[in-house]
Amino acid sequence: MPLKIDELRTEYRKNPLGLDIPIPRFSWVLIGEGRNRTQTSYRILIATSKENLLKNTADVWDSGKISSNATNQIVYDGVLLESNTTYHWKVKVWDETDRESEWSEPAFWSMGLLKFSNWKGAFIGHDVGHNTLDKYDSLYLPPARYLRKPFVLNKKIKKATVYATALGLYELHINGKKVGDANFLPGWTDYDKRLYYQTFDVTDSLLEGENVIGAVIADGWYAGYVGYALYLRLDKVREFYGVNPSFMGQIELEYEDGSFEIIASDDTWKVDQGPIREADILMGETYDSRLEKTGWDASNYDDSDWHYPIMYPFPKGKLQAHPGTLVKNTERLTPLNITEPVPDTFVFNLGKNIAGFALLKVQGPKGTKVKLRFGEILKKDGNIQTDNLREARATDTYILKGDGIETWQPRFTYHGFQYVEVTGLPEKPTTDTITGIALSSIETNASTFSCSNEMNNMLFKNIKTTESANFFEIPTDCPQRDERLGWTGDAHIYVRSATYNADIAAFMTKFLVDLEDSQLWYGAYPNFAPFPFSRQHQYSPAWMDAGIIIPYTMYKVYNDTRILEYMYKGMEKFMQFQEDASSNYLRPEGGRNWGDWLSVNEDTSNDFIAASFYGYDALLMAEMAGVLGKIEKALKYAELFENIQKAFSEKYILANGHTTEDTQTSYALALYFDLYPVDIAEKGAARLAEKITNNGFKFATGFLGTKHVMLSLSKYGHNDVAYKIFQQTEYPSWGYSIENGATSIWERWNSYTKNDAVNSDINARMNSFSHYAFGSVTQWMFQCALGIDSEDSGYRNIIIKPAISKDMGFMKGSYKSINGIISSAWDWKENTLIMDIGIPVNTKAKVFIPSNNVSTLKESNISILELHNINILEVNDKETVLKIGSGHYSFSIRFEM
């Protein structure tokens, strides 16, 4: 059968609107029956209309038949692309026998506004002042602003496109309905550097006669409370970028008669306040339904008492299309139960710890005030715990209009929570009263995992829940307290794990732009990005290294060299900063030095951590420079790594393989970063295994060490020790949190026990229950336990080398790579090991069978020696190495008991 083509994407997204990348990239996934299926050629057609495309009239680009097996990172090579234009494309391929496929289903993308002259709108809004008449809290939380513009259509529309942005947050409306399904637009940037816009196709939303375009805008990250500035008691705690939010947009109309019209934001629009009396990301939202302006975003509305807007100057930042994935509703949760810890205070348990908000359904007298507060855990008395929210008020208020059943959800705030406390209800609630709405910028649907240990299965669910909650416009550290910043240390520690659970290519591309924008003038990357405020010590070793490690991960996972090119100049500047600060090739501590954050009973020196990450940076830079064809630079960084390795070994590694620090983290970092001399690395790994064994198979590590411990153990063959840690349930371990009711990954190993409200009063205010850093074990689960890895970048040459252990009865999982789904499973049937493997079309794999007894090795019950489409590459004392092509395989090997 010919190959089939699926999942056409442009710049990592399906049918994206409003790209401003002049030379976009394309990708697809191949599906084919049988084994050893490959693509040998492809042909892409691009046209300005779907009709032309279906007729194979490529009036934009016909690539011709290209001899290549590439299915991603395919670079456009046609005519110059134009603003506000939709392009349609399809692809066909030829397989290993030169058999031609059918054309794929058509896909499309549109270009945004590529020139400043394309923008006709102005930034408009109005100043609500700092002394509002209707204030519900001592905090200054201004109301949202409402904007509207009626316009008349007298001709038939062929196409209508809206381009919109805001300094602040906006929600767009046309003819009484919200436009699009995204939230928290236009996203968060360092606004002095850039501001993103969105593109919407609204052709089907317009009517003959009067139409209305409207927007609601709020402070958001631009003018609201951001980060933990209030907790730090900084002089400034909000309005870091600006004071008044403003909106800019335009609707571009193409009529069927060939004429065009643009309706843009200007001084003819009208503005007013409305029922959203407070709107702040951290503090919450207050909605007074008595003040609703019914029909404000539709025709035949009397806006005579509305005002004309203030015109604001264009921002300093460059206006660009949002390059990432937007925040959307990903799940609706019905409460598991309702409790009433004190009279008329009701607590709804949603069953897991999410980021999002609550949808309220209520009926009662006019003026009734219903208050919603949010918490991740409960105190002993059954009330929600809010101490760990610190200065985030995290409270939503709804005031009833008294008109039957009323439903409401906020627009411009979100919370991290499992429990919702509701007070002020006029009658006893039901589970319909509250619905949890989970929000995220990603979908955690790229992987599956299950094994014979139910605790580990719950761990996997908790990891995905926490990743979803924190990949919210940027990779935040936590979604609940007054922080929610893009901490760079957390991000790079977890990034490879994140790639297994979700397609984060576009999301992380956006974050790397934030990181590049935030790079400090002297070369260091900051502790978080975007970077709205600073304090002393703006950077930290092992945090700032995100500027090297995340781009490298993007290259390894997605074969993305364009992001390396984008980041390269900044990466070199960062390496120069480290070189200037180093002495004898050792990078000393500097900046804030968070160290191995939240380690247990062992402290690894800041100097050791700084020096080890400096070495790792050099190692990765050598590879990335080589990939980009910068041969002299590659040699320079390779030599730098050798010098760092030598100096590091002389200072920190003893002849017996011990480190001078003798901590779990020191061994894990030095081993994983290849800083050990080759001849004694095994001794270092043995000492790491010994320390963990002597510690009862428990960690003594924090954010930095934990990820690398099990990876290093498996790298040097100590899988048995890694599995014992993986299944541990005593403190400190993942199992400990699950035994104590965790539905997400905690910031601290001991954040909570069933017997305590929180572990200690000291930790109560620095205690997140949704913190993905310790979820970095995902990398070990897939790379080592399941054995899914890649020899090259982008999973074209796959490695299947599972760490098989009798401590685990079975394990199975899959990962949806950029080339398709890779699956790996292993199971014991008495003394026979079964390995089931799936390899996607157009890829090859090396499979490592943990036995050299080839005579008993079978595939689908046929001796491997009789199969000609499976090559035996090597047989050594420990294993048999096979080379296979695409398809599904079931290997079995019998072991003598």
mmCIF file of N, CA and C in Angstrom, residues 508-607:
data_model
loop_
_atom_site.group_PDB
_atom_site.id
_atom_site.type_symbol
_atom_site.label_atom_id
_atom_site.label_comp_id
_atom_site.label_asym_id
_atom_site.label_seq_id
_atom_site.Cartn_x
_atom_site.Cartn_y
_atom_site.Cartn_z
ATOM 1 N N MET A 508 7.803 26.519 23.482
ATOM 2 C CA MET A 508 9.142 26.830 23.959
ATOM 3 C C MET A 508 9.874 27.785 23.027
ATOM 4 N N THR A 509 9.486 27.805 21.749
ATOM 5 C CA THR A 509 10.026 28.821 20.845
ATOM 6 C C THR A 509 9.684 30.205 21.369
ATOM 7 N N LYS A 510 8.443 30.368 21.790
ATOM 8 C CA LYS A 510 8.017 31.658 22.345
ATOM 9 C C LYS A 510 8.811 31.998 23.598
ATOM 10 N N PHE A 511 9.005 31.013 24.486
ATOM 11 C CA PHE A 511 9.733 31.292 25.723
ATOM 12 C C PHE A 511 11.194 31.654 25.451
ATOM 13 N N LEU A 512 11.789 31.055 24.442
ATOM 14 C CA LEU A 512 13.175 31.397 24.122
ATOM 15 C C LEU A 512 13.288 32.828 23.594
ATOM 16 N N VAL A 513 12.250 33.299 22.928
ATOM 17 C CA VAL A 513 12.230 34.725 22.567
ATOM 18 C C VAL A 513 12.210 35.576 23.836
ATOM 19 N N ASP A 514 11.398 35.192 24.805
ATOM 20 C CA ASP A 514 11.369 35.895 26.089
ATOM 21 C C ASP A 514 12.744 35.880 26.745
ATOM 22 N N LEU A 515 13.398 34.732 26.699
ATOM 23 C CA LEU A 515 14.704 34.600 27.337
ATOM 24 C C LEU A 515 15.739 35.456 26.631
ATOM 25 N N GLU A 516 15.701 35.454 25.320
ATOM 26 C CA GLU A 516 16.624 36.293 24.545
ATOM 27 C C GLU A 516 16.379 37.772 24.851
ATOM 28 N N ASP A 517 15.116 38.170 24.933
ATOM 29 C CA ASP A 517 14.792 39.563 25.250
ATOM 30 C C ASP A 517 15.269 39.957 26.639
ATOM 31 N N SER A 518 15.319 38.991 27.551
ATOM 32 C CA SER A 518 15.651 39.290 28.943
ATOM 33 C C SER A 518 17.136 39.207 29.246
ATOM 34 N N GLN A 519 17.928 38.739 28.296
ATOM 35 C CA GLN A 519 19.355 38.579 28.573
ATOM 36 C C GLN A 519 19.960 39.895 29.046
ATOM 37 N N LEU A 520 20.716 39.813 30.107
ATOM 38 C CA LEU A 520 21.291 41.007 30.714
ATOM 39 C C LEU A 520 22.447 41.542 29.867
ATOM 40 N N TRP A 521 22.684 42.822 29.973
ATOM 41 C CA TRP A 521 23.631 43.459 29.068
ATOM 42 C C TRP A 521 25.034 42.878 29.169
ATOM 43 N N TYR A 522 25.358 42.307 30.311
ATOM 44 C CA TYR A 522 26.696 41.764 30.496
ATOM 45 C C TYR A 522 26.784 40.284 30.127
ATOM 46 N N GLY A 523 25.683 39.709 29.618
ATOM 47 C CA GLY A 523 25.753 38.370 29.059
ATOM 48 C C GLY A 523 24.991 37.300 29.796
ATOM 49 N N ALA A 524 24.759 37.473 31.090
ATOM 50 C CA ALA A 524 24.042 36.440 31.848
ATOM 51 C C ALA A 524 22.575 36.418 31.451
ATOM 52 N N TYR A 525 22.000 35.234 31.480
ATOM 53 C CA TYR A 525 20.551 35.123 31.379
ATOM 54 C C TYR A 525 19.981 35.274 32.791
ATOM 55 N N PRO A 526 18.826 35.918 32.919
ATOM 56 C CA PRO A 526 18.303 36.224 34.260
ATOM 57 C C PRO A 526 17.659 35.008 34.915
ATOM 58 N N ASN A 527 17.240 35.189 36.151
ATOM 59 C CA ASN A 527 16.621 34.097 36.900
ATOM 60 C C ASN A 527 15.243 33.731 36.388
ATOM 61 N N PHE A 528 14.588 34.658 35.709
ATOM 62 C CA PHE A 528 13.292 34.350 35.118
ATOM 63 C C PHE A 528 13.072 35.242 33.908
ATOM 64 N N ALA A 529 12.206 34.784 33.025
ATOM 65 C CA ALA A 529 11.863 35.541 31.817
ATOM 66 C C ALA A 529 10.376 35.299 31.515
ATOM 67 N N PRO A 530 9.652 36.361 31.078
ATOM 68 C CA PRO A 530 10.066 37.755 30.969
ATOM 69 C C PRO A 530 10.599 38.294 32.297
ATOM 70 N N PHE A 531 11.169 39.503 32.232
ATOM 71 C CA PHE A 531 11.930 40.031 33.357
ATOM 72 C C PHE A 531 11.400 41.405 33.744
ATOM 73 N N PRO A 532 10.183 41.446 34.365
ATOM 74 C CA PRO A 532 9.548 42.733 34.636
ATOM 75 C C PRO A 532 10.216 43.536 35.735
ATOM 76 N N PHE A 533 10.833 42.842 36.702
ATOM 77 C CA PHE A 533 11.495 43.551 37.795
ATOM 78 C C PHE A 533 12.725 42.767 38.200
ATOM 79 N N SER A 534 13.624 43.447 38.844
ATOM 80 C CA SER A 534 14.859 42.805 39.265
ATOM 81 C C SER A 534 15.110 43.112 40.724
ATOM 82 N N ARG A 535 16.090 42.452 41.240
ATOM 83 C CA ARG A 535 16.576 42.700 42.584
ATOM 84 C C ARG A 535 18.069 42.463 42.534
ATOM 85 N N GLN A 536 18.728 42.524 43.654
ATOM 86 C CA GLN A 536 20.152 42.232 43.662
ATOM 87 C C GLN A 536 20.393 40.810 43.180
ATOM 88 N N HIS A 537 21.536 40.595 42.537
ATOM 89 C CA HIS A 537 21.900 39.263 42.053
ATOM 90 C C HIS A 537 20.856 38.773 41.046
ATOM 91 N N GLN A 538 20.946 39.278 39.837
ATOM 92 C CA GLN A 538 19.920 39.045 38.822
ATOM 93 C C GLN A 538 20.005 37.665 38.182
ATOM 94 N N TYR A 539 21.061 36.946 38.435
ATOM 95 C CA TYR A 539 21.250 35.656 37.793
ATOM 96 C C TYR A 539 21.773 34.658 38.815
ATOM 97 N N SER A 540 21.781 33.397 38.420
ATOM 98 C CA SER A 540 22.312 32.354 39.281
ATOM 99 C C SER A 540 22.874 31.235 38.421
ATOM 100 N N PRO A 541 24.051 30.708 38.775
ATOM 101 C CA PRO A 541 24.526 29.505 38.098
ATOM 102 C C PRO A 541 23.471 28.400 38.202
ATOM 103 N N ALA A 542 23.362 27.640 37.118
ATOM 104 C CA ALA A 542 22.392 26.550 36.995
ATOM 105 C C ALA A 542 20.977 27.065 36.758
ATOM 106 N N TRP A 543 20.761 28.343 36.798
ATOM 107 C CA TRP A 543 19.506 28.940 36.336
ATOM 108 C C TRP A 543 19.756 29.591 34.978
ATOM 109 N N MET A 544 20.770 30.428 34.922
ATOM 110 C CA MET A 544 21.053 31.146 33.681
ATOM 111 C C MET A 544 21.414 30.200 32.534
ATOM 112 N N ASP A 545 21.815 28.967 32.836
ATOM 113 C CA ASP A 545 22.222 28.010 31.811
ATOM 114 C C ASP A 545 21.050 27.557 30.948
ATOM 115 N N ALA A 546 19.846 27.974 31.287
ATOM 116 C CA ALA A 546 18.694 27.705 30.425
ATOM 117 C C ALA A 546 18.922 28.229 29.021
ATOM 118 N N GLY A 547 19.675 29.316 28.897
ATOM 119 C CA GLY A 547 19.957 29.895 27.589
ATOM 120 C C GLY A 547 20.757 28.993 26.687
ATOM 121 N N ILE A 548 21.405 27.975 27.239
ATOM 122 C CA ILE A 548 22.134 26.979 26.463
ATOM 123 C C ILE A 548 21.329 25.688 26.374
ATOM 124 N N ILE A 549 20.810 25.227 27.490
ATOM 125 C CA ILE A 549 20.227 23.887 27.577
ATOM 126 C C ILE A 549 18.890 23.797 26.843
ATOM 127 N N ILE A 550 18.054 24.816 26.924
ATOM 128 C CA ILE A 550 16.748 24.738 26.260
ATOM 129 C C ILE A 550 16.898 24.776 24.738
ATOM 130 N N PRO A 551 17.692 25.684 24.149
ATOM 131 C CA PRO A 551 17.878 25.602 22.693
ATOM 132 C C PRO A 551 18.451 24.260 22.244
ATOM 133 N N TYR A 552 19.396 23.739 23.018
ATOM 134 C CA TYR A 552 19.970 22.431 22.676
ATOM 135 C C TYR A 552 18.883 21.358 22.674
ATOM 136 N N THR A 553 18.004 21.389 23.652
ATOM 137 C CA THR A 553 16.919 20.417 23.718
ATOM 138 C C THR A 553 15.986 20.556 22.523
ATOM 139 N N MET A 554 15.674 21.778 22.121
ATOM 140 C CA MET A 554 14.837 21.992 20.945
ATOM 141 C C MET A 554 15.469 21.374 19.705
ATOM 142 N N TYR A 555 16.774 21.492 19.592
ATOM 143 C CA TYR A 555 17.473 20.887 18.465
ATOM 144 C C TYR A 555 17.414 19.359 18.536
ATOM 145 N N LYS A 556 17.696 18.793 19.703
ATOM 146 C CA LYS A 556 17.749 17.346 19.825
ATOM 147 C C LYS A 556 16.379 16.709 19.606
ATOM 148 N N VAL A 557 15.339 17.331 20.099
ATOM 149 C CA VAL A 557 14.007 16.721 20.052
ATOM 150 C C VAL A 557 13.300 17.006 18.732
ATOM 151 N N TYR A 558 13.405 18.234 18.239
ATOM 152 C CA TYR A 558 12.636 18.639 17.065
ATOM 153 C C TYR A 558 13.505 18.887 15.831
ATOM 154 N N ASN A 559 14.793 18.603 15.925
ATOM 155 C CA ASN A 559 15.713 18.845 14.809
ATOM 156 C C ASN A 559 15.653 20.303 14.358
ATOM 157 N N ASP A 560 15.480 21.199 15.313
ATOM 158 C CA ASP A 560 15.275 22.618 15.023
ATOM 159 C C ASP A 560 16.608 23.347 15.085
ATOM 160 N N THR A 561 17.166 23.650 13.920
ATOM 161 C CA THR A 561 18.411 24.420 13.872
ATOM 162 C C THR A 561 18.138 25.916 13.773
ATOM 163 N N ARG A 562 16.924 26.287 13.367
ATOM 164 C CA ARG A 562 16.610 27.715 13.258
ATOM 165 C C ARG A 562 16.632 28.375 14.623
ATOM 166 N N ILE A 563 16.172 27.659 15.661
ATOM 167 C CA ILE A 563 16.201 28.253 16.997
ATOM 168 C C ILE A 563 17.636 28.396 17.479
ATOM 169 N N LEU A 564 18.518 27.496 17.053
ATOM 170 C CA LEU A 564 19.936 27.647 17.400
ATOM 171 C C LEU A 564 20.512 28.896 16.743
ATOM 172 N N GLU A 565 20.149 29.114 15.502
ATOM 173 C CA GLU A 565 20.627 30.314 14.810
ATOM 174 C C GLU A 565 20.122 31.570 15.494
ATOM 175 N N TYR A 566 18.855 31.542 15.915
ATOM 176 C CA TYR A 566 18.266 32.701 16.586
ATOM 177 C C TYR A 566 18.969 33.007 17.900
ATOM 178 N N MET A 567 19.291 31.973 18.649
ATOM 179 C CA MET A 567 19.858 32.145 19.987
ATOM 180 C C MET A 567 21.383 32.241 19.989
ATOM 181 N N TYR A 568 22.027 31.931 18.877
ATOM 182 C CA TYR A 568 23.477 31.703 18.911
ATOM 183 C C TYR A 568 24.273 32.921 19.392
ATOM 184 N N LYS A 569 23.958 34.087 18.890
ATOM 185 C CA LYS A 569 24.709 35.277 19.284
ATOM 186 C C LYS A 569 24.620 35.492 20.791
ATOM 187 N N GLY A 570 23.430 35.342 21.353
ATOM 188 C CA GLY A 570 23.255 35.490 22.793
ATOM 189 C C GLY A 570 23.979 34.405 23.569
ATOM 190 N N MET A 571 23.977 33.186 23.035
ATOM 191 C CA MET A 571 24.678 32.094 23.709
ATOM 192 C C MET A 571 26.183 32.370 23.757
ATOM 193 N N GLU A 572 26.709 32.890 22.681
ATOM 194 C CA GLU A 572 28.141 33.232 22.676
ATOM 195 C C GLU A 572 28.440 34.341 23.690
ATOM 196 N N LYS A 573 27.556 35.302 23.764
ATOM 197 C CA LYS A 573 27.728 36.391 24.731
ATOM 198 C C LYS A 573 27.709 35.842 26.158
ATOM 199 N N PHE A 574 26.832 34.873 26.388
ATOM 200 C CA PHE A 574 26.753 34.237 27.699
ATOM 201 C C PHE A 574 28.024 33.453 28.010
ATOM 202 N N MET A 575 28.539 32.741 27.039
ATOM 203 C CA MET A 575 29.771 31.985 27.258
ATOM 204 C C MET A 575 30.944 32.924 27.537
ATOM 205 N N GLN A 576 30.961 34.078 26.874
ATOM 206 C CA GLN A 576 32.021 35.052 27.135
ATOM 207 C C GLN A 576 31.908 35.600 28.558
ATOM 208 N N PHE A 577 30.670 35.828 29.001
ATOM 209 C CA PHE A 577 30.449 36.269 30.377
ATOM 210 C C PHE A 577 31.023 35.258 31.361
ATOM 211 N N GLN A 578 30.790 33.971 31.100
ATOM 212 C CA GLN A 578 31.320 32.943 31.993
ATOM 213 C C GLN A 578 32.846 32.877 31.922
ATOM 214 N N GLU A 579 33.363 33.006 30.718
ATOM 215 C CA GLU A 579 34.824 32.964 30.576
ATOM 216 C C GLU A 579 35.481 34.114 31.335
ATOM 217 N N ASP A 580 34.896 35.292 31.240
ATOM 218 C CA ASP A 580 35.453 36.455 31.936
ATOM 219 C C ASP A 580 35.449 36.256 33.447
ATOM 220 N N ALA A 581 34.471 35.528 33.955
ATOM 221 C CA ALA A 581 34.346 35.331 35.398
ATOM 222 C C ALA A 581 35.127 34.122 35.896
ATOM 223 N N SER A 582 35.623 33.297 34.976
ATOM 224 C CA SER A 582 36.277 32.055 35.388
ATOM 225 C C SER A 582 37.754 32.287 35.692
ATOM 226 N N SER A 583 38.283 31.362 36.433
ATOM 227 C CA SER A 583 39.709 31.358 36.759
ATOM 228 C C SER A 583 40.211 29.939 36.595
ATOM 229 N N ASN A 584 41.223 29.758 35.785
ATOM 230 C CA ASN A 584 41.757 28.425 35.501
ATOM 231 C C ASN A 584 40.645 27.496 35.029
ATOM 232 N N TYR A 585 39.779 28.032 34.158
ATOM 233 C CA TYR A 585 38.696 27.273 33.530
ATOM 234 C C TYR A 585 37.606 26.825 34.500
ATOM 235 N N LEU A 586 37.602 27.351 35.685
ATOM 236 C CA LEU A 586 36.552 27.021 36.635
ATOM 237 C C LEU A 586 35.679 28.244 36.867
ATOM 238 N N ARG A 587 34.404 28.064 36.702
ATOM 239 C CA ARG A 587 33.439 29.158 36.892
ATOM 240 C C ARG A 587 33.037 29.186 38.356
ATOM 241 N N PRO A 588 33.412 30.223 39.097
ATOM 242 C CA PRO A 588 33.051 30.272 40.526
ATOM 243 C C PRO A 588 31.610 30.692 40.716
ATOM 244 N N GLU A 589 31.138 30.580 41.936
ATOM 245 C CA GLU A 589 29.784 31.036 42.238
ATOM 246 C C GLU A 589 29.674 32.526 41.956
ATOM 247 N N GLY A 590 28.467 32.948 41.686
ATOM 248 C CA GLY A 590 28.215 34.352 41.411
ATOM 249 C C GLY A 590 26.729 34.574 41.311
ATOM 250 N N GLY A 591 26.287 35.810 41.468
ATOM 251 C CA GLY A 591 24.862 36.079 41.414
ATOM 252 C C GLY A 591 24.159 35.609 42.680
ATOM 253 N N ARG A 592 22.927 35.175 42.517
ATOM 254 C CA ARG A 592 22.094 34.807 43.657
ATOM 255 C C ARG A 592 22.465 33.448 44.251
ATOM 256 N N ASN A 593 22.843 32.493 43.375
ATOM 257 C CA ASN A 593 23.213 31.154 43.825
ATOM 258 C C ASN A 593 22.122 30.455 44.607
ATOM 259 N N TRP A 594 21.153 29.968 43.872
ATOM 260 C CA TRP A 594 20.095 29.199 44.502
ATOM 261 C C TRP A 594 20.587 27.802 44.883
ATOM 262 N N GLY A 595 21.678 27.370 44.274
ATOM 263 C CA GLY A 595 22.242 26.072 44.613
ATOM 264 C C GLY A 595 21.315 24.927 44.241
ATOM 265 N N ASP A 596 21.518 23.786 44.868
ATOM 266 C CA ASP A 596 20.647 22.630 44.628
ATOM 267 C C ASP A 596 19.393 22.819 45.471
ATOM 268 N N TRP A 597 18.524 23.646 44.965
ATOM 269 C CA TRP A 597 17.357 24.153 45.697
ATOM 270 C C TRP A 597 16.556 23.019 46.338
ATOM 271 N N LEU A 598 16.349 23.144 47.644
ATOM 272 C CA LEU A 598 15.538 22.230 48.438
ATOM 273 C C LEU A 598 16.117 20.817 48.518
ATOM 274 N N SER A 599 17.439 20.727 48.528
ATOM 275 C CA SER A 599 18.067 19.432 48.788
ATOM 276 C C SER A 599 17.833 19.033 50.251
ATOM 277 N N VAL A 600 18.063 17.760 50.549
ATOM 278 C CA VAL A 600 17.748 17.218 51.867
ATOM 279 C C VAL A 600 19.017 16.667 52.513
ATOM 280 N N ASN A 601 19.448 17.304 53.589
ATOM 281 C CA ASN A 601 20.543 16.804 54.439
ATOM 282 C C ASN A 601 21.917 16.809 53.775
ATOM 283 N N GLU A 602 22.027 17.240 52.553
ATOM 284 C CA GLU A 602 23.326 17.359 51.893
ATOM 285 C C GLU A 602 23.388 18.688 51.154
ATOM 286 N N ASP A 603 24.489 19.368 51.281
ATOM 287 C CA ASP A 603 24.688 20.634 50.581
ATOM 288 C C ASP A 603 25.854 20.490 49.610
ATOM 289 N N THR A 604 25.594 20.799 48.368
ATOM 290 C CA THR A 604 26.646 20.819 47.347
ATOM 291 C C THR A 604 27.047 22.269 47.146
ATOM 292 N N SER A 605 28.330 22.537 47.154
ATOM 293 C CA SER A 605 28.800 23.925 47.147
ATOM 294 C C SER A 605 28.394 24.642 45.869
ATOM 295 N N ASN A 606 28.193 25.918 45.997
ATOM 296 C CA ASN A 606 27.836 26.743 44.845
ATOM 297 C C ASN A 606 28.947 26.743 43.800
ATOM 298 N N ASP A 607 30.196 26.719 44.257
ATOM 299 C CA ASP A 607 31.318 26.678 43.313
ATOM 300 C C ASP A 607 31.273 25.417 42.464
#
